Coordinates of C-alpha atoms in Angstrom, one line a residue:
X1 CA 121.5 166.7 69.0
X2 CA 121.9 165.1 72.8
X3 CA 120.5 161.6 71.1
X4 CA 123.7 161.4 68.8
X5 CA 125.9 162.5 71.2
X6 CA 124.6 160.2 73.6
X7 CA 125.0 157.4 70.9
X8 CA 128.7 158.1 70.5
X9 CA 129.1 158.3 74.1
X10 CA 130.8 161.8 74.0
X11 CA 130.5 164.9 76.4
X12 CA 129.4 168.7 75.7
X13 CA 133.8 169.5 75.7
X14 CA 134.0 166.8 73.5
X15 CA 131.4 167.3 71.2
X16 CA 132.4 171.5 71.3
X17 CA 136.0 170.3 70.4
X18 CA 135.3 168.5 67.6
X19 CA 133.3 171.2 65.8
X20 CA 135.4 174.1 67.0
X21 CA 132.5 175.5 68.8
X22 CA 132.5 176.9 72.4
X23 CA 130.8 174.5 74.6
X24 CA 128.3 177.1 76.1
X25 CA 127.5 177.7 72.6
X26 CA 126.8 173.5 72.4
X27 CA 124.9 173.7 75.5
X28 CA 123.0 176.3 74.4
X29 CA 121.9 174.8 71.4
X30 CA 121.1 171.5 73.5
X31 CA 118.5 173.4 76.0
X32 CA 116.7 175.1 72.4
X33 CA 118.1 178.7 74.0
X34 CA 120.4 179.4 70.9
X35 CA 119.8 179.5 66.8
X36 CA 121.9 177.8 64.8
X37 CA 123.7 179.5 61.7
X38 CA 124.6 177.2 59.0
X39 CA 128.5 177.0 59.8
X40 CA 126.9 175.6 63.0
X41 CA 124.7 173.1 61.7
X42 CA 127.6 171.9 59.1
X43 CA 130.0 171.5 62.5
X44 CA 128.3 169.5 64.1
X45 CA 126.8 167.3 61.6
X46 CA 130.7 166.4 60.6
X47 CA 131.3 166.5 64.2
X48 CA 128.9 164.1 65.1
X49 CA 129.1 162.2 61.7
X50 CA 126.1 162.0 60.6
X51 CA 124.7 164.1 57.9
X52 CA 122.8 167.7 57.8
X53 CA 119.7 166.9 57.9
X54 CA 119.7 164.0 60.2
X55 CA 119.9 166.9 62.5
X56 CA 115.8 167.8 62.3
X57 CA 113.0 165.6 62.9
X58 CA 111.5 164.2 59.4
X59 CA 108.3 165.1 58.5
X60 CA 106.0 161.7 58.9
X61 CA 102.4 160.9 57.6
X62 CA 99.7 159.7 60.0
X63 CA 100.8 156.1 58.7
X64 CA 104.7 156.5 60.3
X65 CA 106.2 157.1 56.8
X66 CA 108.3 159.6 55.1
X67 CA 106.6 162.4 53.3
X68 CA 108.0 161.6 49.8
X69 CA 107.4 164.3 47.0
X70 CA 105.3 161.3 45.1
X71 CA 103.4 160.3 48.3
X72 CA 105.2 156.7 48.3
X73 CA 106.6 154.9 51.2
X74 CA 110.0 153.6 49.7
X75 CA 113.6 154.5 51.1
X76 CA 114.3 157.9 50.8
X77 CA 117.8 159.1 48.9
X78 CA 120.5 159.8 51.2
X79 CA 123.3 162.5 49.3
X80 CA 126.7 162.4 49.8
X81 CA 127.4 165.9 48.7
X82 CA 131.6 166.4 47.7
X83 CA 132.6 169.7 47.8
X84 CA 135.4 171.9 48.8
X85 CA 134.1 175.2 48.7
X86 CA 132.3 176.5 51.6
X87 CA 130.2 179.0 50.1
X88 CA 129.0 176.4 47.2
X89 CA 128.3 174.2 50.2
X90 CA 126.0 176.6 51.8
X91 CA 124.2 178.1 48.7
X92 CA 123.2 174.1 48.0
X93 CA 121.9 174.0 51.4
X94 CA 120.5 177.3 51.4
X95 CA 118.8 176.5 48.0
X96 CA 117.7 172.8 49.6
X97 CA 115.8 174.2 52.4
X98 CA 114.2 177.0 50.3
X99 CA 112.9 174.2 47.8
X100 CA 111.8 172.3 51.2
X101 CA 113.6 169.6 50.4
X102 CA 114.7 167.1 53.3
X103 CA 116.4 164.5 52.0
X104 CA 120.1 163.4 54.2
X105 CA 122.9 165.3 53.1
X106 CA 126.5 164.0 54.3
X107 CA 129.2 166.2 53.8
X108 CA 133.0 166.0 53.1
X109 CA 135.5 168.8 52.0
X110 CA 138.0 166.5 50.1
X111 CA 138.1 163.2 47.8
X112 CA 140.2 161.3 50.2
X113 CA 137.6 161.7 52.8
X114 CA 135.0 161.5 50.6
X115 CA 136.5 157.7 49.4
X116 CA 136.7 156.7 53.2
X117 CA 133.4 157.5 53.8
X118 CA 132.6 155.7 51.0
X119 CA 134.4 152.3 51.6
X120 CA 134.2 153.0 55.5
X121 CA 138.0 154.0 56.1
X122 CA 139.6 156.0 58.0
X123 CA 137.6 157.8 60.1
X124 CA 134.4 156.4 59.2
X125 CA 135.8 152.4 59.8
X126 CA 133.2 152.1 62.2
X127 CA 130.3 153.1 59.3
X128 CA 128.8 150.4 58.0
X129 CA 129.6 149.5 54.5
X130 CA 125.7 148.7 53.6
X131 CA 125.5 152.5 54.6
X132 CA 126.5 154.0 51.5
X133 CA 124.6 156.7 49.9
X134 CA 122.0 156.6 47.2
X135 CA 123.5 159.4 45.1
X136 CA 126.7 161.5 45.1
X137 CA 127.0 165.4 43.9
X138 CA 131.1 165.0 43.2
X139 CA 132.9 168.3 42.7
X140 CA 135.7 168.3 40.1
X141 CA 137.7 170.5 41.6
X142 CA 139.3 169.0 45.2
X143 CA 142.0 168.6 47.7
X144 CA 144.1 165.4 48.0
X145 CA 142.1 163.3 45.2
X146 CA 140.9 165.2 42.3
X147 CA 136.9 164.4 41.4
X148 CA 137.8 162.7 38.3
X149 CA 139.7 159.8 40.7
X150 CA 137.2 159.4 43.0
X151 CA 134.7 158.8 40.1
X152 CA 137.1 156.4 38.7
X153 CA 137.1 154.5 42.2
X154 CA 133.5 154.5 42.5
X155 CA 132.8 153.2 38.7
X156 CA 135.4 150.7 38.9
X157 CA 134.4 148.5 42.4
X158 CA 131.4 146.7 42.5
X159 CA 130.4 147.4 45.7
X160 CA 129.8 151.2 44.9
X161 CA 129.3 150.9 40.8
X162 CA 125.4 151.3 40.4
X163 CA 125.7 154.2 42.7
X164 CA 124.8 157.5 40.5
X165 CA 126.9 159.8 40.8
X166 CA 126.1 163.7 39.3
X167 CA 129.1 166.0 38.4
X168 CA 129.2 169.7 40.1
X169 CA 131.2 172.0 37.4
X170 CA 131.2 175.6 37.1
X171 CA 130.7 175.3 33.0
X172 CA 128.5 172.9 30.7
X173 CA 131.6 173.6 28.4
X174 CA 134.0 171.9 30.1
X175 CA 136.2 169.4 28.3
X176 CA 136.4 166.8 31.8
X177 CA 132.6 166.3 31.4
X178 CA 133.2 163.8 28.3
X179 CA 135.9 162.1 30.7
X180 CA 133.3 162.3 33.4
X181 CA 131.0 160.2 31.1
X182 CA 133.3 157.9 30.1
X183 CA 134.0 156.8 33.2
X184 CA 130.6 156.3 34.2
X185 CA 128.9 159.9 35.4
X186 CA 125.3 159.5 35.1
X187 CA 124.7 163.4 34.7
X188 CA 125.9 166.9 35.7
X189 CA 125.1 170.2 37.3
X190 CA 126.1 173.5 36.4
X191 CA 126.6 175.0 40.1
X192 CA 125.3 176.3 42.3
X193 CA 123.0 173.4 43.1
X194 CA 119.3 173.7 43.7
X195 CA 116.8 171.3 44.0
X196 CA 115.4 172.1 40.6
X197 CA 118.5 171.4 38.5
X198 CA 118.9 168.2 40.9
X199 CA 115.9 167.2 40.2
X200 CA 115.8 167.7 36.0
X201 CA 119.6 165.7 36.0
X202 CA 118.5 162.6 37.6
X203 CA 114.7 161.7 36.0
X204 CA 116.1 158.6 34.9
X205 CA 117.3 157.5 38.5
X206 CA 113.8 157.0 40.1
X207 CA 115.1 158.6 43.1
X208 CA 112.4 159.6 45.8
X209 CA 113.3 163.5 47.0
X210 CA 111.7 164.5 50.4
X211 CA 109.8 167.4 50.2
X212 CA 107.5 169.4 53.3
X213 CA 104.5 170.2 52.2
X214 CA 104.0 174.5 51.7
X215 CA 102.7 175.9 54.9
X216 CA 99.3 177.0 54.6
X217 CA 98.6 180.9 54.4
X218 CA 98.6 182.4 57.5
X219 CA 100.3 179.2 59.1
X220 CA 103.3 180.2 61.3
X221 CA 106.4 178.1 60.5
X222 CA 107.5 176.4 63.6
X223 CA 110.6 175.0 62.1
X224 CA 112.2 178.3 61.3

């Protein structure tokens, strides 16, 4: 966490500020005396504006490359995950790490936000736009700009319209899915989200998931 705040050249206050923590708490977390709780993590991932997962070392073979769940050596799938909804946030994530899955999750709360991360506005005008992620998990239901719009956006310019994009709804009998495939939705997910519904929706994508391998019986888990 001190690397990427050292990148963005910002202090303990500021980095505390921006993710509403107490900066004790932040300097805690910096000298390994203090867990993190999920809130936490999700804080200062947006705070620091990189995704979730970019916050933990990545597993690596003897070789320097990623563990991939097919052994390969290809870029990995970063996730732009869209979603309002705190607690469906972190029963994905919850349901991520249980699967041991590791692949970078970003995370935005609204489908404005979601749109400037995608086409590096706003906030993220400093991101580069060869950046983008590999898949998006897009909730319907948002603030500011509905799910159906941002789809629509992402579908209709050529600089993000091969990106997959998997729909979150809370119903396979919902009547905005045959929108959602008109306009281009490659899939959806009944929520909440775990790796094994992720992982039977996009087949067809050839995506390559991170996974850690299962800990060996009677091997302590040093990551917990």
């Amino acid at each position: 966490m001190r690397g990427w705040r050292n990148l963005l050249g910002i202090s303990q206050e500021e980095l505390a500020e921006r993710a509403n923590l107490h900066r004790t708490y932040v300097c805690d977390i910096e000298r390994g005396a203090r867990n993190l709780s999920l809130e936490s993590i999700e804080r200062l991932a947006r705070a620091l504006e990189i995704s979730v997962s970019s916050l933990f070392p990545q597993p690596e073979l003897k070789n320097g490359r990623t563990l991939t769940a097919n052994g390969g050596g290809k870029d990995v799938v970063d996730i732009l995950l869209v979603e309002d909804n705190a607690d469906d946030v972190e029963l994905t994530l919850l349901a991520f790490k249980k699967s041991r899955f590791t692949n970078r999750v970003h995370i935005v709360g609204d489908g404005a936000e979601a749109l400037d991360y995608l086409f590096s506005k706003g906030k993220y005008a400093n991101r580069r736009v060869t950046e983008r992620p590999h898949l998006v998990l897009l909730d319907l239901k948002l603030p500011k700009v509905n799910g159906i719009e941002v789809l629509r956006r992402i579908k209709t310019d050529k600089r993000t319209s091969m990106i997959p994009v998997v729909i979150l709804t809370i119903s396979d009998d919902n009547h905005d899915i045959a929108e959602c495939r008109r306009l281009g939705a490659d899939n959806y997910i009944v929520k909440p989200v775990d790796f094994q519904r992720l992982s039977q929706a996009t087949p067809q994508l050839n995506l390559n998931w991170v996974l850690l391998k299962p800990l060996k019986p009677n091997t302590r888990n040093i990551r917990a």
